[in-house]
Coordinates of C-alpha atoms and ligand atoms in Angstrom, one line a residue:
X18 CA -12.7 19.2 27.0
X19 CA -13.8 16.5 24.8
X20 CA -13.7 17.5 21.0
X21 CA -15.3 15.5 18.6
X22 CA -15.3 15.3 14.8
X23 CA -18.4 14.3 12.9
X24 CA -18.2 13.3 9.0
X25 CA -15.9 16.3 8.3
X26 CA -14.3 17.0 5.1
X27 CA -12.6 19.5 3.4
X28 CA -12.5 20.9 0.0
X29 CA -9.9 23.4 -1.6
X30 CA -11.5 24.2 -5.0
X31 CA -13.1 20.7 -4.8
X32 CA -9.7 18.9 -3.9
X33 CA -10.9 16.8 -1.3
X34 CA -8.1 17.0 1.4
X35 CA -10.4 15.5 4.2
X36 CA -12.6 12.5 3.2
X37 CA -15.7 11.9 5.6
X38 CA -13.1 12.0 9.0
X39 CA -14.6 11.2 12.4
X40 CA -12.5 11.7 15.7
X41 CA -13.4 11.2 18.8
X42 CA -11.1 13.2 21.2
X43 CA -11.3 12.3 24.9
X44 CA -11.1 14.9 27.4
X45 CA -7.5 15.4 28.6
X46 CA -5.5 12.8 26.1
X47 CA -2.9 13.9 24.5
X48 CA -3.7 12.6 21.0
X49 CA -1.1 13.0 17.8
X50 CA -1.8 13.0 14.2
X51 CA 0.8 11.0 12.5
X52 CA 1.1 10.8 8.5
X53 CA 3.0 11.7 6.1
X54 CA 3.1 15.4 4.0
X55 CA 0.1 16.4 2.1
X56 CA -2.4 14.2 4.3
X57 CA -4.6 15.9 5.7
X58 CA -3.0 16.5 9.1
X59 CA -2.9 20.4 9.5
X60 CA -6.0 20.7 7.8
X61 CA -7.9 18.8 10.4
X62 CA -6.0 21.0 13.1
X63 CA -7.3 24.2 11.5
X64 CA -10.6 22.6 11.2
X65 CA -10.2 22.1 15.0
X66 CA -8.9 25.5 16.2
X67 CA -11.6 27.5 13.7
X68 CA -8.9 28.8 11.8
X69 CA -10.9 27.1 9.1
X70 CA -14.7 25.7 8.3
X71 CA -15.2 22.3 7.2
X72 CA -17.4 21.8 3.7
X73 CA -19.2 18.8 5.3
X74 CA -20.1 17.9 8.9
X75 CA -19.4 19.2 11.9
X76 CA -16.6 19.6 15.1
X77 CA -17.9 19.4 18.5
X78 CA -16.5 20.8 21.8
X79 CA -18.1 18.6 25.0
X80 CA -22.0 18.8 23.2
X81 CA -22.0 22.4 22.0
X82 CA -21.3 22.9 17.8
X83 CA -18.4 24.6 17.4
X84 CA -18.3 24.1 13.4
X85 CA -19.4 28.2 12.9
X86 CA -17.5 29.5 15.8
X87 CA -14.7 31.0 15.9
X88 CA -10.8 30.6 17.3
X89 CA -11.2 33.1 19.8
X90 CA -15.2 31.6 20.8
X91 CA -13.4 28.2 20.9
X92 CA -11.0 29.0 23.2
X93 CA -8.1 27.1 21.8
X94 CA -4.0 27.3 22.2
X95 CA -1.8 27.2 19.7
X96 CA 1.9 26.3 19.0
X97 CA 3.3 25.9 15.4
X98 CA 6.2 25.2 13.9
X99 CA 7.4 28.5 12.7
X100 CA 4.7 30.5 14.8
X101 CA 7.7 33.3 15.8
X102 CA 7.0 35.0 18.8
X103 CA 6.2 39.1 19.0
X104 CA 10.2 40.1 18.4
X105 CA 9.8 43.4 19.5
X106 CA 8.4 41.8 23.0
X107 CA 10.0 40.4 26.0
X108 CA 9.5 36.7 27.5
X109 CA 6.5 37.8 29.9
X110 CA 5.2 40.3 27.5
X111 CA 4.8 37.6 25.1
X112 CA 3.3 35.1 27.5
X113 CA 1.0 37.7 28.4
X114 CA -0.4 38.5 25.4
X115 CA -3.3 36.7 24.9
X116 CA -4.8 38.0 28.3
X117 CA -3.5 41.7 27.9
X118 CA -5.3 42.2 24.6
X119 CA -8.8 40.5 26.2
X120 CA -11.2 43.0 26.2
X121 CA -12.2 45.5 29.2
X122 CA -13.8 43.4 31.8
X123 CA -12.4 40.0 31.2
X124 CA -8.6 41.8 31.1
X125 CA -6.8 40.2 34.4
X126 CA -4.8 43.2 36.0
X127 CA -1.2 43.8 34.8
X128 CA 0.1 42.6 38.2
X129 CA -2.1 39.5 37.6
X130 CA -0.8 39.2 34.1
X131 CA 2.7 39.2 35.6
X132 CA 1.9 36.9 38.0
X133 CA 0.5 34.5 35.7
X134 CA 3.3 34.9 33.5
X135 CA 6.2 34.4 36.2
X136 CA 4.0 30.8 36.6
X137 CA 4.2 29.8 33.4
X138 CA 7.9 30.1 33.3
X139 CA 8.3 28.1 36.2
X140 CA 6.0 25.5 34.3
X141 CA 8.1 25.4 31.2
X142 CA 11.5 25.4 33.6
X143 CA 12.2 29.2 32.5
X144 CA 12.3 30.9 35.6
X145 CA 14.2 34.3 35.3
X146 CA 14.3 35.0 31.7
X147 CA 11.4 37.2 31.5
X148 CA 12.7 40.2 30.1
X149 CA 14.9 38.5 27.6
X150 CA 13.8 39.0 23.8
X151 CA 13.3 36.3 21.4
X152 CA 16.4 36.8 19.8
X153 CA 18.2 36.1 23.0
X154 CA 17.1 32.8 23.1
X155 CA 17.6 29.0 21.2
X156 CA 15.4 27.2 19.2
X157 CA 14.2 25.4 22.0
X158 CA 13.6 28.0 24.3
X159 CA 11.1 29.7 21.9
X160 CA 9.2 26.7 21.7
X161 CA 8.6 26.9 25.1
X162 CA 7.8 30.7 25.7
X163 CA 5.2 29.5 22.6
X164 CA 3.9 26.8 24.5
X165 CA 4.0 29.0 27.5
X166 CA 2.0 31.6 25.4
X167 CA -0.3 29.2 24.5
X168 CA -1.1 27.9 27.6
X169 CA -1.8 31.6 29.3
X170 CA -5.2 31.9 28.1
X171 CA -6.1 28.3 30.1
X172 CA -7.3 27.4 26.3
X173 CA -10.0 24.4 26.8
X174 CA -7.6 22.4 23.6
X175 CA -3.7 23.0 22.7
X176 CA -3.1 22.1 19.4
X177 CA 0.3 21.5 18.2
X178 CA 1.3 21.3 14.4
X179 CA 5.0 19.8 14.5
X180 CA 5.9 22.5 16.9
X181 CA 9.4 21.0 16.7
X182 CA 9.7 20.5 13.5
X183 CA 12.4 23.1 13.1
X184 CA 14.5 22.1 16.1
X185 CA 17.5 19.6 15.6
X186 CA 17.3 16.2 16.6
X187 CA 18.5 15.8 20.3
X188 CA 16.8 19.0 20.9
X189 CA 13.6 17.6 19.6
X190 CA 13.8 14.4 21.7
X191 CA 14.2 16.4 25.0
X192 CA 11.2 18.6 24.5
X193 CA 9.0 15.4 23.4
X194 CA 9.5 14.2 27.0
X195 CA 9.8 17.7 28.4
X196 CA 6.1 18.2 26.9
X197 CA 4.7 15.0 28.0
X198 CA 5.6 16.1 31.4
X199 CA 3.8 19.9 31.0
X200 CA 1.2 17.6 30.1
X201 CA 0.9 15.5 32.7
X202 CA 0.7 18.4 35.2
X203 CA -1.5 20.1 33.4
X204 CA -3.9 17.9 31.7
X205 CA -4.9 19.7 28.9
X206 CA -6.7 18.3 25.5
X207 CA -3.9 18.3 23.7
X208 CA -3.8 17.3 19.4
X209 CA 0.1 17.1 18.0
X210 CA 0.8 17.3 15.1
X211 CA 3.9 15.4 13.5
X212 CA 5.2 13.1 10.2
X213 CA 7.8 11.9 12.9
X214 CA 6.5 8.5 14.0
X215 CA 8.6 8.4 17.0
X216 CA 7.8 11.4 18.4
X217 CA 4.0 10.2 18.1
X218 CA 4.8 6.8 19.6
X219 CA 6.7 8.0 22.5
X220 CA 4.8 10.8 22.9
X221 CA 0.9 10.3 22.8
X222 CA -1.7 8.5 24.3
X223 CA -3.3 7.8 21.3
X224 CA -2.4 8.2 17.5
X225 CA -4.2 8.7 14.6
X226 CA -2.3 7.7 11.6
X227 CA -3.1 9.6 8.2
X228 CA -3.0 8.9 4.7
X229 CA -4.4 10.8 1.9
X230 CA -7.3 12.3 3.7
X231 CA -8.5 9.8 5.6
X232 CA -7.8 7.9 9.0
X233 CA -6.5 4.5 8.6
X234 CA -6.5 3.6 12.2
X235 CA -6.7 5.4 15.9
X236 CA -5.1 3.4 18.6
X237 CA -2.1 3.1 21.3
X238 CA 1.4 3.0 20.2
X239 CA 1.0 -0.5 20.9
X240 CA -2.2 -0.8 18.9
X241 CA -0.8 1.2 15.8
X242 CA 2.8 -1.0 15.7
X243 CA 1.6 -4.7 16.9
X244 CA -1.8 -4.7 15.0
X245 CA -1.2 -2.6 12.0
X246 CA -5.4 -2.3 10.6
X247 CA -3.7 -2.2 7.3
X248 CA -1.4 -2.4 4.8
X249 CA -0.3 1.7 4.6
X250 CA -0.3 1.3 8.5
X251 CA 1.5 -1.8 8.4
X252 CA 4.4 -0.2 5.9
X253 CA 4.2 3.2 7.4
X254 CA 4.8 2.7 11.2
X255 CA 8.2 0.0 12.3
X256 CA 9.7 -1.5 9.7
X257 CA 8.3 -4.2 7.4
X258 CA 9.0 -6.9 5.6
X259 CA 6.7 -7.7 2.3
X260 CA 6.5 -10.8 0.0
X261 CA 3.7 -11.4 -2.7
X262 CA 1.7 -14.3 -1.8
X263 CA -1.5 -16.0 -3.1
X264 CA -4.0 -17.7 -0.8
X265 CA -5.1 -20.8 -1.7
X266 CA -6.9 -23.6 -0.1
X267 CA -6.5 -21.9 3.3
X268 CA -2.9 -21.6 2.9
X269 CA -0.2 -19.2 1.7
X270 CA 1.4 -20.3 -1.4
X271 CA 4.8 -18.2 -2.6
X272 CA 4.9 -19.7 -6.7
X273 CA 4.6 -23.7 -6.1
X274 CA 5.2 -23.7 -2.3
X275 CA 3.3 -23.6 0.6
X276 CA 4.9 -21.5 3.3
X277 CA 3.3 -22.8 6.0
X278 CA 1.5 -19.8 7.2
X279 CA -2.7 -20.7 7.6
X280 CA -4.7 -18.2 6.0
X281 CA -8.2 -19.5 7.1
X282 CA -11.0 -16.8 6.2
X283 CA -9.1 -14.8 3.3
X284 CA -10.4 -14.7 0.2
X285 CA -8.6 -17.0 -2.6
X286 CA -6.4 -15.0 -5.0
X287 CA -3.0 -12.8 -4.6
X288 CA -2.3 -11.1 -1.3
X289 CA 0.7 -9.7 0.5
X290 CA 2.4 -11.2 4.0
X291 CA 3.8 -8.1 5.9
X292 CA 5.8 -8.8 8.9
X293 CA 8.5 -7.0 10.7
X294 CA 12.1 -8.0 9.6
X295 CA 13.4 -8.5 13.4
X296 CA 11.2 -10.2 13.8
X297 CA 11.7 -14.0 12.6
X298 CA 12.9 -17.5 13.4
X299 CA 15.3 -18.9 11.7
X300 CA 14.9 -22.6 10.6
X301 CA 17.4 -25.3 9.8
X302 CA 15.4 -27.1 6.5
X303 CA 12.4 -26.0 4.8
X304 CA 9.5 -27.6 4.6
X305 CA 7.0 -25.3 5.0
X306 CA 8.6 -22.0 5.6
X307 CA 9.9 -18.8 3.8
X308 CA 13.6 -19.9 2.3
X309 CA 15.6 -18.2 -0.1
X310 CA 19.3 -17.1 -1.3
X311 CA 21.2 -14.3 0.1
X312 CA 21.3 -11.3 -2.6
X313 CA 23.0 -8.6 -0.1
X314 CA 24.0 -8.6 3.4
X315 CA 24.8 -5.1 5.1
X316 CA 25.2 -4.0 8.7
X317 CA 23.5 -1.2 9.9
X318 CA 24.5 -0.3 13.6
X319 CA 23.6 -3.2 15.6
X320 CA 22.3 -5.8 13.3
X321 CA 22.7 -7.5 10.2
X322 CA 19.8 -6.5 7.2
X323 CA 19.8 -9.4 4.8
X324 CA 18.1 -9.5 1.2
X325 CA 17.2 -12.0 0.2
X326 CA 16.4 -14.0 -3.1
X327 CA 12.8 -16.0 -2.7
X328 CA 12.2 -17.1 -6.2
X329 CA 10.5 -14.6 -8.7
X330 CA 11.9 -11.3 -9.9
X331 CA 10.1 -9.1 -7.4
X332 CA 10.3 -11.5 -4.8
X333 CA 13.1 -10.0 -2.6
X334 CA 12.5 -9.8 0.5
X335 CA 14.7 -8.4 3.7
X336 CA 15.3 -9.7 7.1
X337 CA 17.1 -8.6 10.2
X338 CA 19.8 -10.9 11.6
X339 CA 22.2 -10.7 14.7
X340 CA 25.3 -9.0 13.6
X341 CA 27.6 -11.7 13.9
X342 CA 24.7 -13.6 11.7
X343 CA 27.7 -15.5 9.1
X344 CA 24.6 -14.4 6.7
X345 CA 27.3 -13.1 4.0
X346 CA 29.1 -16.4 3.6
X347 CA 25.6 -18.4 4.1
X348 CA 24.1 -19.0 0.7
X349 CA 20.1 -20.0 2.2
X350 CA 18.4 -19.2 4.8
X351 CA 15.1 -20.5 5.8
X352 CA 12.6 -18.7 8.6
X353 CA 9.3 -18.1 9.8
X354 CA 8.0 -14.7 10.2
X355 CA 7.1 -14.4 14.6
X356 CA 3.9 -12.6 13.7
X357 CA 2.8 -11.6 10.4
X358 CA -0.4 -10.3 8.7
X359 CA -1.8 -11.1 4.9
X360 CA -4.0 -8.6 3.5
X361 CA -5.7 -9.6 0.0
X362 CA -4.9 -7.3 -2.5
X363 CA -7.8 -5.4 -3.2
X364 CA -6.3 -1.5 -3.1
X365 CA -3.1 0.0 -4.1
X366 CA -0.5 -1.3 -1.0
X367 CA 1.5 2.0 -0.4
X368 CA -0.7 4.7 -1.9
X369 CA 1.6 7.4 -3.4
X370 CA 1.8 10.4 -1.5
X371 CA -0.4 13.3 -3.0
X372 CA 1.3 16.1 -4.5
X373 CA 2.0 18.5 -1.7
X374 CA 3.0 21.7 -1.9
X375 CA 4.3 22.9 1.6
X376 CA 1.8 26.3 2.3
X377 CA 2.7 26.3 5.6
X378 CA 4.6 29.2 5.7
X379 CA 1.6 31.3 4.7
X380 CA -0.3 29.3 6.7
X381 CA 1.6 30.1 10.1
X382 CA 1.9 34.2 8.7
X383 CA -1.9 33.9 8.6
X384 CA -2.4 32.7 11.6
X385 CA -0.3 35.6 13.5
X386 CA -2.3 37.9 11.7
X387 CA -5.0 36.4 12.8
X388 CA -4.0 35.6 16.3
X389 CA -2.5 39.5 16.5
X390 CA -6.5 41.0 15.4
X391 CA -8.5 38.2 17.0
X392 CA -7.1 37.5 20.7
Ligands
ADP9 N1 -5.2 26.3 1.5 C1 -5.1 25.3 0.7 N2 -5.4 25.4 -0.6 C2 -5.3 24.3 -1.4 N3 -4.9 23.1 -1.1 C3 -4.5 23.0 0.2 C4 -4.6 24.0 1.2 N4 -4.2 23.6 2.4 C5 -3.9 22.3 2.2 N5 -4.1 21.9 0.9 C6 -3.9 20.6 0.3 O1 -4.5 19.6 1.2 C7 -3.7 18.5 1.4 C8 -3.5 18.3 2.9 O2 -2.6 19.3 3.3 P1 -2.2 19.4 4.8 O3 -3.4 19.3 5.7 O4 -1.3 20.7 4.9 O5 -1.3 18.1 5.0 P2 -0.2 17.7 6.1 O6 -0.3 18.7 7.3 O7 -0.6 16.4 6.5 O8 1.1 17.8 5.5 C9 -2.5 18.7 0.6 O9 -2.6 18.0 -0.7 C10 -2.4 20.2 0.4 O10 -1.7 20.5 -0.7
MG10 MG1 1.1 20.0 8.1

C-alpha cells in the first residue's frame, strides 16, 4: 500500500511539531524515520496510523483520503516501544487478538485463529511457545509476539516507533536483521521509527532524517551519509569534521590562506567545510591545503582522533589517523579533506534540539486503550 503525506502539519496548542511535511511512501519499502528526540518523528507515525488528525493537509493510502478515518478503517499494525502485550493472555491468545475481537461476520473461526497464529510463530521463529505468558518471556521475545500481533490482522502499513528501544544493545542488533528478514518475506509497508542512526542505515530502504519538524532529506543509506543535503544532515548522520571558512574569489580561504578547495558557484562571505574525519590525505608541505598543530591526540579503538590547532580560537578541528599515526610526537600535519561539502552560512548549523518532554509513556497507555475498544 502506498501512503502518502500531503503538506501535513501538526499543532499542539499552536506549537507547530510538524512544519508543511510531505512523504511519499512507496508500496512495500521499508522506510525509517531517523532524528533526534522531540522532532517530529512519532507524531508523523500517529498521523499515519489515525491515532491522531493532522491540523493541515492530508495522508493518503494508494488514492483514497485517509486524513478523517480512523486506525481501525485504516487497517494499520502497530509495534511500540513499551506497547506491553495483554499479561493476563497467552502467546497465541495475544497474536490472535486483533482477529478474535473483529466483529460477527468478518471474525475468522477459532480453529482459524489458531491456525493463523501457529503461522505467525513460525514467521517470527517462535514455534512452540504458544501458551507461554508474557512474563515467561525476554525482552526480545515480546517484541516479536508484538510484531507477530501486529502482523495478524494482514494490516495494509506496520508502523514501528523504536520498537527496540528498550532492548539492550546486542539484542537490538539481532532483531534489526531478524526484522529485515520478516520483511523481506513478507513485504509489508513498513515505517520505523528510531533516533538510532544505525539501525536506520542498516536497516531501511530509505530514510527520512528529521529535525525540528521538518524533513531535511529522504534518501538511501548511501544517499543520506555520502551526500549529506545539509548541514544538520551532514553533522547528524557519520561523523564530521567542521572548520569555519570564507569563500572568496571562488576559493576557500581559512584567515589569510587559501586551502585549496574550489568553491565555484557559492556565494562570497563565511561558510563552513564539513567533511568526514577518516576521511583525508595526508600531505607532506602546505601549499594549498588544511595544516595545523596537534592540540590532542587520543585513541579510540582502532584509530587515532587528532585535534588539531588551525589558526583562530575556534578553529579546531579533528581528524582520524591510523593508530600507529606518530601524530602525538608530530607537531603539524597538513591534509586534504577526500570529499567535503561547504554550505554558506545562512541558518543556524546544528539547530538546538527543541525542548522535549518524553510523553511517550502516555502515549503507548493510550494507544492500548485504544487498541483494546477499537480492534
Ligand atoms: N500530545 C502532545 N502535546 C503537546 N506537545 C506534543 C505532544 N506530542 C508531541 N509533542 C511535542 O511535539 C514535538 C515532537 O514530538 P515527537 O513527535 O514525540 O518527537 P520524536 O518522536 O521525534 O521524539 C516535541 O516537541 C513534543 O514535545
Ligand atoms: Mg518518538
Amino acid at each position: 500500500m502506498e501512503v502518502s503525506v500531503r503538506n501535513v502539519r501538526k499543532e499542539f496548542d499552536k506549537f507547530p511539531a510538524l512544519h508543511d511535511v510531505s512523504l511519499d511512501i512507496r508500496s512495500g519499502e521499508l522506510i525509517a524515520l531517523l532524528g533526534p528526540s522531540g522532532s517530529g518523528k512519532t507524531t508523523l507515525l500517529r498521523l499515519i496510523a489515525g491515532l491522531d488528525f493532522p491540523t493541515a493537509g492530508a495522508i493518503l493510502f494508494g488514492d483514497e483520503d485517509a486524513s478523517r478515518k480512523s486506525v481501525q478503517e485504516r487497517n494499520v499494525g502497530f509495534v511500540f516501544q513499551h506497547y506491553a502485550l495483554f499479561r493476563h493472555m497467552s502467546v497465541a491468545d495475544n497474536i490472535g487478538f486483533g482477529l478474535q475481537v473483529r466483529p460477527g461476520a468478518s471474525r475468522p473461526s477459532k480453529a482459524d485463529i489458531r491456525r493463523r497464529a501457529s503461522e505467525l510463530l513460525d514467521l517470527v521463529q517462535l514455534s512452540g511457545l504458544e501458551n507461554r505468558f508474557p512474563s515467561q518471556l525476554s525482552g526480545g521475545q515480546r517484541q516479536r509476539v508484538a510484531l507477530a500481533r501486529a502482523l495478524a490482522i494482514e494490516p495494509r502499513v506496520l508502523l514501528l516507533d523504536e520498537p527496540f528501544g528498550a532492548l539492550d544493545a546486542q539484542v537490538r542488533r539481532e532483531l534489526r536483521r531478524w526484522l529485515r528478514e520478516i520483511h523481506d518475506q513478507t513485504g509489508h509497508t513498513t515505517v520505523f521509527v528510531t533516533h538510532d542512526q544505525e539501525e536506520a542505515l542498516e536497516l531501511a530502504d530509505r530514510v527520512v532524517v528529521m529535525s525540528q519538524g521538518r524533513i531535511e532529506q529522504v534518501g538511501s543509506a548511501d544517499d543520506v551519509y555520502d551526500s549529506p543535503n545539509s548541514p544538520f544532515v551532514y553533522g547528524f548522520i557519520g561523523d564530521s569534521s567542521t572548520l569555519p571558512v570564507r569563500v572568496e574569489n571562488g576559493q576557500l580561504w581559512l584567515q589569510d590562506r587559501s586551502i585549496g578547495i574550489e568553491a565555484k558557484g557559492l556565494p562570497e562571505g563565511r561558510a563552513t567545510l564539513y567533511f568526514r574525519p577518516h576521511d583525508i590525505e595526508l600531505r607532506d608541505g602546505c601549499g594549498g591545503c588544511i595544516a595545523g598543530t596537534v592540540a590532542a591526540s587520543r585513541r579510540v579503538a582502532g584509530t587515532r582522533r587528532v585535534e588539531l590547532d588551525v589558526g583562530g580560537a575556534r578553529d579546531r578541528i579533528e581528524i582520524e589517523l591510523p593508530v600507529e599515526h606518530p601524530a602525538g610526537t608530530n607537531g603539524r600535519i597538513a591534509f586534504r579533506p577526500g570529499k567535503w561539502k561547504v554550505f554558506p552560512d545562512t541558518r543556524a548549523l546544528v539547530p538546538e534540539p527543541a525542548p522535549f518532554e518524553d510523553t511517550s509513556d502516555d502515549k503507548d497507555q493510550e494507544i492500548e486503550r485504544m487498541l483494546a475498544t477499537t480492534f
